PDB file of C-alpha atoms and ligand atoms in Angstrom:
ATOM      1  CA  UNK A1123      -3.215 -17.981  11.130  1.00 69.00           C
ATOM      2  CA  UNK A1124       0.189 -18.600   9.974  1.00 75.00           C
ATOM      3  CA  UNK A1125       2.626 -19.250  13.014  1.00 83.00           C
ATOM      4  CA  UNK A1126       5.564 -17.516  11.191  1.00 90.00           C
ATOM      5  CA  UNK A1127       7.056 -14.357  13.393  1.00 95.00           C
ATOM      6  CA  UNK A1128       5.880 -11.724  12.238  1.00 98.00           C
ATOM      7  CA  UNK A1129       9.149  -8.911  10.605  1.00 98.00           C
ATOM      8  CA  UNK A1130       9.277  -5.324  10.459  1.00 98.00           C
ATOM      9  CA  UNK A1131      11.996  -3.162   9.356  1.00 98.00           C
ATOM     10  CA  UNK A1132      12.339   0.354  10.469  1.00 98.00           C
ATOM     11  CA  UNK A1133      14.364   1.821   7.827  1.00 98.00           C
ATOM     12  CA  UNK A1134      16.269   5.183   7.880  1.00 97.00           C
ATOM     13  CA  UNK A1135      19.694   7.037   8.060  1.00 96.00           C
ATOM     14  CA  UNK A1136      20.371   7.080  11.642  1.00 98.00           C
ATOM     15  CA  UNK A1137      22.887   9.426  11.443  1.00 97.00           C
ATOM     16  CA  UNK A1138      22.983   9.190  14.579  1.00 97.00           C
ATOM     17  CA  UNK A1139      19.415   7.755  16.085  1.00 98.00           C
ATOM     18  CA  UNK A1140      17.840  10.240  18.138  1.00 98.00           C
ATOM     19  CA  UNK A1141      15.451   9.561  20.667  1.00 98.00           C
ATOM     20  CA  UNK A1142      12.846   9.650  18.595  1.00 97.00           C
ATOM     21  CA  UNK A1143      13.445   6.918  16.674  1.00 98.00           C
ATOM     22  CA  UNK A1144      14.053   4.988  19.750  1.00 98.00           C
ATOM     23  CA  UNK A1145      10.301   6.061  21.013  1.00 98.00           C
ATOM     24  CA  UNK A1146       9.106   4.465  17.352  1.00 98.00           C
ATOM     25  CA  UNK A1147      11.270   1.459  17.105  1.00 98.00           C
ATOM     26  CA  UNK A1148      10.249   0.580  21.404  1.00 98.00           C
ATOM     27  CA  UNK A1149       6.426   0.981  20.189  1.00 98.00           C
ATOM     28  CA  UNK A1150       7.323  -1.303  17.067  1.00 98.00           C
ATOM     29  CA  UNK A1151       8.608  -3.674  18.933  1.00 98.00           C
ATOM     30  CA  UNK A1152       5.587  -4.315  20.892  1.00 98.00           C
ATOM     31  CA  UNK A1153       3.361  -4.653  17.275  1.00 98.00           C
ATOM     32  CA  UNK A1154       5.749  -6.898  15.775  1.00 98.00           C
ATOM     33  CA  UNK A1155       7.506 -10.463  16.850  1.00 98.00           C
ATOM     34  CA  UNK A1156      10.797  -9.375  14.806  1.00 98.00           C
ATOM     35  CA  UNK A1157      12.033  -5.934  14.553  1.00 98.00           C
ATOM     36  CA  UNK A1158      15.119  -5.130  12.208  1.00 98.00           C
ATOM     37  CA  UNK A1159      16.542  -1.452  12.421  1.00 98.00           C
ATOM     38  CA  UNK A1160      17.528  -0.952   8.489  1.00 98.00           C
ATOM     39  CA  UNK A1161      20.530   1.325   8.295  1.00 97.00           C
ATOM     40  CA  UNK A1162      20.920   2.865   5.094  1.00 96.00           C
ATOM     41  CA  UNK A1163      24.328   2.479   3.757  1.00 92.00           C
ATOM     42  CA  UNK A1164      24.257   3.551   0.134  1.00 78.00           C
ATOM     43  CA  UNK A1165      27.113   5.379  -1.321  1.00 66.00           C
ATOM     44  CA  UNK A1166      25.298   6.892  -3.753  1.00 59.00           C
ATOM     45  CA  UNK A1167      23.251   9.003  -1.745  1.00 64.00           C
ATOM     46  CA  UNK A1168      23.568  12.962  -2.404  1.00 66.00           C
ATOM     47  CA  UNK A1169      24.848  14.111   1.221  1.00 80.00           C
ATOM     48  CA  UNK A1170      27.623  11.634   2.924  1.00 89.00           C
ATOM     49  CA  UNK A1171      26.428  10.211   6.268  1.00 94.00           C
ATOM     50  CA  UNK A1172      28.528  11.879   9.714  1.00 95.00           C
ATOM     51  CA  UNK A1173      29.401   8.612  10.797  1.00 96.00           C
ATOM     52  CA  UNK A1174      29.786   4.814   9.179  1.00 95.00           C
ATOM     53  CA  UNK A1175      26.760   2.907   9.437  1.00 95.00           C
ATOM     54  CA  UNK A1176      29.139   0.575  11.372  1.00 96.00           C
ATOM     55  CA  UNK A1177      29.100   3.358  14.053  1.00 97.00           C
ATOM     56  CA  UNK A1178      25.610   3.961  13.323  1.00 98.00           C
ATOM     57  CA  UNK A1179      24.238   0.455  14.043  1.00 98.00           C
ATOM     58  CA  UNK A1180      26.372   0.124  17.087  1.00 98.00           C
ATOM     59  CA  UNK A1181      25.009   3.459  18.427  1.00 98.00           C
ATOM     60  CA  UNK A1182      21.709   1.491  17.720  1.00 98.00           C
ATOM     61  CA  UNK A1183      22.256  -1.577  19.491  1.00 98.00           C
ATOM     62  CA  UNK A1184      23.210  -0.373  22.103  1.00 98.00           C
ATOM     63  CA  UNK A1185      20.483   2.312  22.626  1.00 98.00           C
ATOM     64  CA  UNK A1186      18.044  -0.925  21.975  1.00 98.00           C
ATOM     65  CA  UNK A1187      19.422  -3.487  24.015  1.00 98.00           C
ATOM     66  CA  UNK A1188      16.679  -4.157  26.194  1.00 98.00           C
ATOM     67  CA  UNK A1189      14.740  -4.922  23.512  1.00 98.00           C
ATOM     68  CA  UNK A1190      14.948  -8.521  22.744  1.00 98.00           C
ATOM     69  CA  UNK A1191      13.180  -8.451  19.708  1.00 98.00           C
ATOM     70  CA  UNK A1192      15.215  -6.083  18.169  1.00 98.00           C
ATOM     71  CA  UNK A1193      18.544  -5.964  15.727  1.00 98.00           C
ATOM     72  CA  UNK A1194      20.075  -2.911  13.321  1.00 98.00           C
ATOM     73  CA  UNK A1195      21.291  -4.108  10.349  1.00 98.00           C
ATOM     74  CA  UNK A1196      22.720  -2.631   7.118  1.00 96.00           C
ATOM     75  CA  UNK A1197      21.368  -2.094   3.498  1.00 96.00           C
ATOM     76  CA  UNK A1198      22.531  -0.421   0.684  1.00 94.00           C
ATOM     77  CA  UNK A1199      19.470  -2.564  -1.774  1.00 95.00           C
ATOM     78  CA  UNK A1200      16.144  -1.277  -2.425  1.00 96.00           C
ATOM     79  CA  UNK A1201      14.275  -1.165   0.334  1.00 97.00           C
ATOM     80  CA  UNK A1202      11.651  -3.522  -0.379  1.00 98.00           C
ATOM     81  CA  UNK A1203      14.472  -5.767  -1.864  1.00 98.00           C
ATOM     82  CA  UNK A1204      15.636  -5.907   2.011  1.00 98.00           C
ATOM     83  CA  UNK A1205      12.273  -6.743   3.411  1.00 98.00           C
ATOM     84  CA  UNK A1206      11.848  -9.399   1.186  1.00 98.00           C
ATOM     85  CA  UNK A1207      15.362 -11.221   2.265  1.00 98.00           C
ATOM     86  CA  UNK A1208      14.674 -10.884   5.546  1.00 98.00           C
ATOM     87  CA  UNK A1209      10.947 -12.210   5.147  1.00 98.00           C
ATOM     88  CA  UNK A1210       9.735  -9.033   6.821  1.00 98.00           C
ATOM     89  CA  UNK A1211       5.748  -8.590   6.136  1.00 98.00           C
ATOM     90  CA  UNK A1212       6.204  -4.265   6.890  1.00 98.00           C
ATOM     91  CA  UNK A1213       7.968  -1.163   6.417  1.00 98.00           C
ATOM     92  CA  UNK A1214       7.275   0.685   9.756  1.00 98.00           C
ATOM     93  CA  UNK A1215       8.316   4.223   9.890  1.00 97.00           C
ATOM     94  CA  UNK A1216       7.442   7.363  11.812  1.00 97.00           C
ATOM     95  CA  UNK A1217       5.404  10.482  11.073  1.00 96.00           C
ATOM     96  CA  UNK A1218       5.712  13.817  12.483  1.00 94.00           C
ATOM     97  CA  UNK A1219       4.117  16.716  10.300  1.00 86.00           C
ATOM     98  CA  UNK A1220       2.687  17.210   7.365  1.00 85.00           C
ATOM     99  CA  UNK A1221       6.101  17.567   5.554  1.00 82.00           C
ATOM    100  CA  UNK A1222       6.761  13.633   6.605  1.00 90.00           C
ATOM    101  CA  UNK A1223       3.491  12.933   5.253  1.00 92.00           C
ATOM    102  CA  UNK A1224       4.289  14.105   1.589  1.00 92.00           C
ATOM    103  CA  UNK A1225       7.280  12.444   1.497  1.00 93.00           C
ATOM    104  CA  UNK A1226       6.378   9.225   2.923  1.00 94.00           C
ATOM    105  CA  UNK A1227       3.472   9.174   1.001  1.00 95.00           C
ATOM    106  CA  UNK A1228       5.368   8.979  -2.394  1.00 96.00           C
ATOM    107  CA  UNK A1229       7.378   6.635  -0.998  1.00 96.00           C
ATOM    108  CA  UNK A1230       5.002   4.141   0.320  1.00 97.00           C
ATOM    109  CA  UNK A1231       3.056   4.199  -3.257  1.00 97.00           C
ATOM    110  CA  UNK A1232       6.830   3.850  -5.019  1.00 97.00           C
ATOM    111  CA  UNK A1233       7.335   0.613  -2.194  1.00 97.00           C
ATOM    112  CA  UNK A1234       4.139  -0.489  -2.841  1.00 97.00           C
ATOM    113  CA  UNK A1235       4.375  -0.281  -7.007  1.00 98.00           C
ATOM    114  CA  UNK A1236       7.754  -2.307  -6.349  1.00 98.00           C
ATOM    115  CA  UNK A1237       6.330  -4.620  -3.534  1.00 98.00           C
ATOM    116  CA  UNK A1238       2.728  -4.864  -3.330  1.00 96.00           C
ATOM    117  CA  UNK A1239       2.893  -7.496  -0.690  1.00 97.00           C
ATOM    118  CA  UNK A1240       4.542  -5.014   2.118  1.00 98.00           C
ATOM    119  CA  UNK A1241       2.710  -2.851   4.367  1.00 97.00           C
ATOM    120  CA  UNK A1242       3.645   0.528   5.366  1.00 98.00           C
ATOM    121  CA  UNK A1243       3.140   1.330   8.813  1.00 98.00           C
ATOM    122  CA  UNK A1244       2.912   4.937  10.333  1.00 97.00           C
ATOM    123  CA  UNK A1245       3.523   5.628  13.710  1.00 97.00           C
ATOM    124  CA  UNK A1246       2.456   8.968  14.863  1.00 97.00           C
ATOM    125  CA  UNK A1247       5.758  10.564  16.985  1.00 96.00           C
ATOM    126  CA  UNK A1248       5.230  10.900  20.683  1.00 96.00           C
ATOM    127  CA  UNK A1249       4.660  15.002  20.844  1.00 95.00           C
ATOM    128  CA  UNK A1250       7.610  15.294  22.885  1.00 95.00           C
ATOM    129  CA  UNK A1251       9.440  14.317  19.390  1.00 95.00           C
ATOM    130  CA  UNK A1252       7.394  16.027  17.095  1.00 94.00           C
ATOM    131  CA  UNK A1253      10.405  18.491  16.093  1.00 94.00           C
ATOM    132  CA  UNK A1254      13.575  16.349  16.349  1.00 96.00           C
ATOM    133  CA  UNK A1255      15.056  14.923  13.535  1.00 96.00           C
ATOM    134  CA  UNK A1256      18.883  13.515  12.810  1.00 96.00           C
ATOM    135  CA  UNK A1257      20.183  16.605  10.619  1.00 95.00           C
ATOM    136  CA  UNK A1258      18.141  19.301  13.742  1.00 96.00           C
ATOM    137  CA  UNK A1259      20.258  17.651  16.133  1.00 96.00           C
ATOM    138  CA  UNK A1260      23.694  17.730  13.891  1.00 96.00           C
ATOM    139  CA  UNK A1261      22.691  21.851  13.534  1.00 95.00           C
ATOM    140  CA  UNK A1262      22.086  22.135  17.545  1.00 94.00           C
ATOM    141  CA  UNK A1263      25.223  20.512  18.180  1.00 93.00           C
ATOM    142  CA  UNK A1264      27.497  22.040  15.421  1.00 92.00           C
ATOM    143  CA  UNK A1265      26.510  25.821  17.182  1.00 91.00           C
ATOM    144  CA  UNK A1266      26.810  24.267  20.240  1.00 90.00           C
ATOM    145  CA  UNK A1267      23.079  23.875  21.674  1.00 93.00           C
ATOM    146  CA  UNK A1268      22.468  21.622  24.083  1.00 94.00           C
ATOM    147  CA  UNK A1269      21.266  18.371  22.730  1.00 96.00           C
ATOM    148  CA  UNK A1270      21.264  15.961  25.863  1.00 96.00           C
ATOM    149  CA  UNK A1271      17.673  15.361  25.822  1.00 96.00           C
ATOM    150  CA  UNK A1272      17.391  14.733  21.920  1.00 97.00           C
ATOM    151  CA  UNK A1273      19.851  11.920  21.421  1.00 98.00           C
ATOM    152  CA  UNK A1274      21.371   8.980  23.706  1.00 98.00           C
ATOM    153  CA  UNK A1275      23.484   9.687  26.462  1.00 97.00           C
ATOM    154  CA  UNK A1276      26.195   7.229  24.230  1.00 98.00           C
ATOM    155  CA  UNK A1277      25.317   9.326  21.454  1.00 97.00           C
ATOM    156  CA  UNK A1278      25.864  12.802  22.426  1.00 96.00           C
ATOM    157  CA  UNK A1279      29.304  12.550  23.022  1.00 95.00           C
ATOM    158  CA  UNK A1280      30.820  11.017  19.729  1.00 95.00           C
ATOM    159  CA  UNK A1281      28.382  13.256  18.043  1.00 95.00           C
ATOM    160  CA  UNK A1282      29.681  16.650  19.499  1.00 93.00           C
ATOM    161  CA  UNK A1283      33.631  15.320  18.652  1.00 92.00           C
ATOM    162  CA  UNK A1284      32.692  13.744  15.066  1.00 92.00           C
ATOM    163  CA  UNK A1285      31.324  17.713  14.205  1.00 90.00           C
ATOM    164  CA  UNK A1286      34.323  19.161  16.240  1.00 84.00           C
ATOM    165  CA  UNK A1287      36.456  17.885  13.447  1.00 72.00           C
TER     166      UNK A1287
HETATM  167  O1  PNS B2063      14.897   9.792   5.531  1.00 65.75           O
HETATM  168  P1  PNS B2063      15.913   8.686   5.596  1.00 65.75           P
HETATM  169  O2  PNS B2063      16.209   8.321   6.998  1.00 65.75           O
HETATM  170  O3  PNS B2063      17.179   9.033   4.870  1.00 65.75           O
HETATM  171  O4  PNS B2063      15.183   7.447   4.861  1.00 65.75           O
HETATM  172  C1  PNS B2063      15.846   6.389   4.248  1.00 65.75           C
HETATM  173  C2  PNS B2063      14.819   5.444   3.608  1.00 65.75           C
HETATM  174  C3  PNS B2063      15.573   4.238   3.091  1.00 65.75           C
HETATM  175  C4  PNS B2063      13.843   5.002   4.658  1.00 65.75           C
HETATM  176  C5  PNS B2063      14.070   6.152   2.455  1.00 65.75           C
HETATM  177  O5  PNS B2063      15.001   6.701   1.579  1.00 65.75           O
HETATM  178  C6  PNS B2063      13.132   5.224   1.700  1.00 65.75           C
HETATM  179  O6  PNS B2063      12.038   4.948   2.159  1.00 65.75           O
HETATM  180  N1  PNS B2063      13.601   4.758   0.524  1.00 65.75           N
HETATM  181  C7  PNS B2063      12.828   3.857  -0.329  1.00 65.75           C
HETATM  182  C8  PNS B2063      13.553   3.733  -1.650  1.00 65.75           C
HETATM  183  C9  PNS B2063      14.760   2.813  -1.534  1.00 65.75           C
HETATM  184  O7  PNS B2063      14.631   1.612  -1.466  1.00 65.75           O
HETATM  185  N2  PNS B2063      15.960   3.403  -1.508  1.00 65.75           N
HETATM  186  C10 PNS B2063      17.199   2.673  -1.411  1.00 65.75           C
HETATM  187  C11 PNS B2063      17.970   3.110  -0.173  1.00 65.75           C
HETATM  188  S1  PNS B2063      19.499   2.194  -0.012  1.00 65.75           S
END
């Protein structure tokens, strides 16, 4: 057995995390020696992100600061491109519903035609989560629902200002 730590990277948005991505990244934490939160910071993507992924990773860090194992970084590279630099040895994300399930699938076979050396890893939501989602929360709060149980206490109030403006 190889004594390297063992990498993941938990890639996404974040825009902002949500407490469902903090239930996936705690429980990938515990499977992993070396977890690194990969913020997506791509200018090309179609809809602009609500805040910088400055903002974003420091809404991170601080939401996972007790976990020692555990850093947000940026990328604005392909995916597996990122893995690779950082010597990670999986893509961990999280599943909720079927819908996930068709997308991730395409993109774990598109990874894995790129990178055939990285494993995907799925980790079912907690069924408290099963619904919530970055852009859910953003509609909640722009109409004004209440969205203290979805998102960080740190979170919730930058959030509700950033979509004042
Ligand atoms: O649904 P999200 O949070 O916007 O997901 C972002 C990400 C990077 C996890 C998803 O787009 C993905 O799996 N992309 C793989 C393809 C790739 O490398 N894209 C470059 C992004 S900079």
């Amino acid at each position: 057995m190889s004594t390297e730590p063992r990498i993941a990277v938990c890639p996404g948005s974040y825009d902002p995390i949500t407490n469902g991505h903090i239930d996936i990244i705690t429980r990938a934490s515990k499977l992993f020696d070396e977890v690194i939160v990969a913020v997506v910071n791509a200018s090309v993507r179609k809809s602009k992100a609500l805040f910088t992924a400055e903002r974003r990773i420091d809404f991170i860090e601080e939401a996972t600061a007790h976990l020692d194992n555990v850093r947000a970084e940026p990328f604005d590279v392909l995916l597996v491109d990122f893995a690779h630099q950082k010597g990670a040895v999986a893509i961990v994300k999280g599943l909720r519903a079927i819908s996930d399930f068709e997308y991730e699938t395409e993109m774990t076979q598109l990874n894995r035609h790129l990178a055939s050396d990285l494993e995907s890893v799925f980790i079912m939501a907690s069924p408290q989560y099963s619904f919530l989602s970055s852009s859910g929360v953003k509609e909640l709060a722009i109409f004004g629902g209440d969205v203290s149980e979805l998102v960080p206490k740190h979170v919730e109030g930058p959030l509700k200002e950033a979509l004042a403006r």
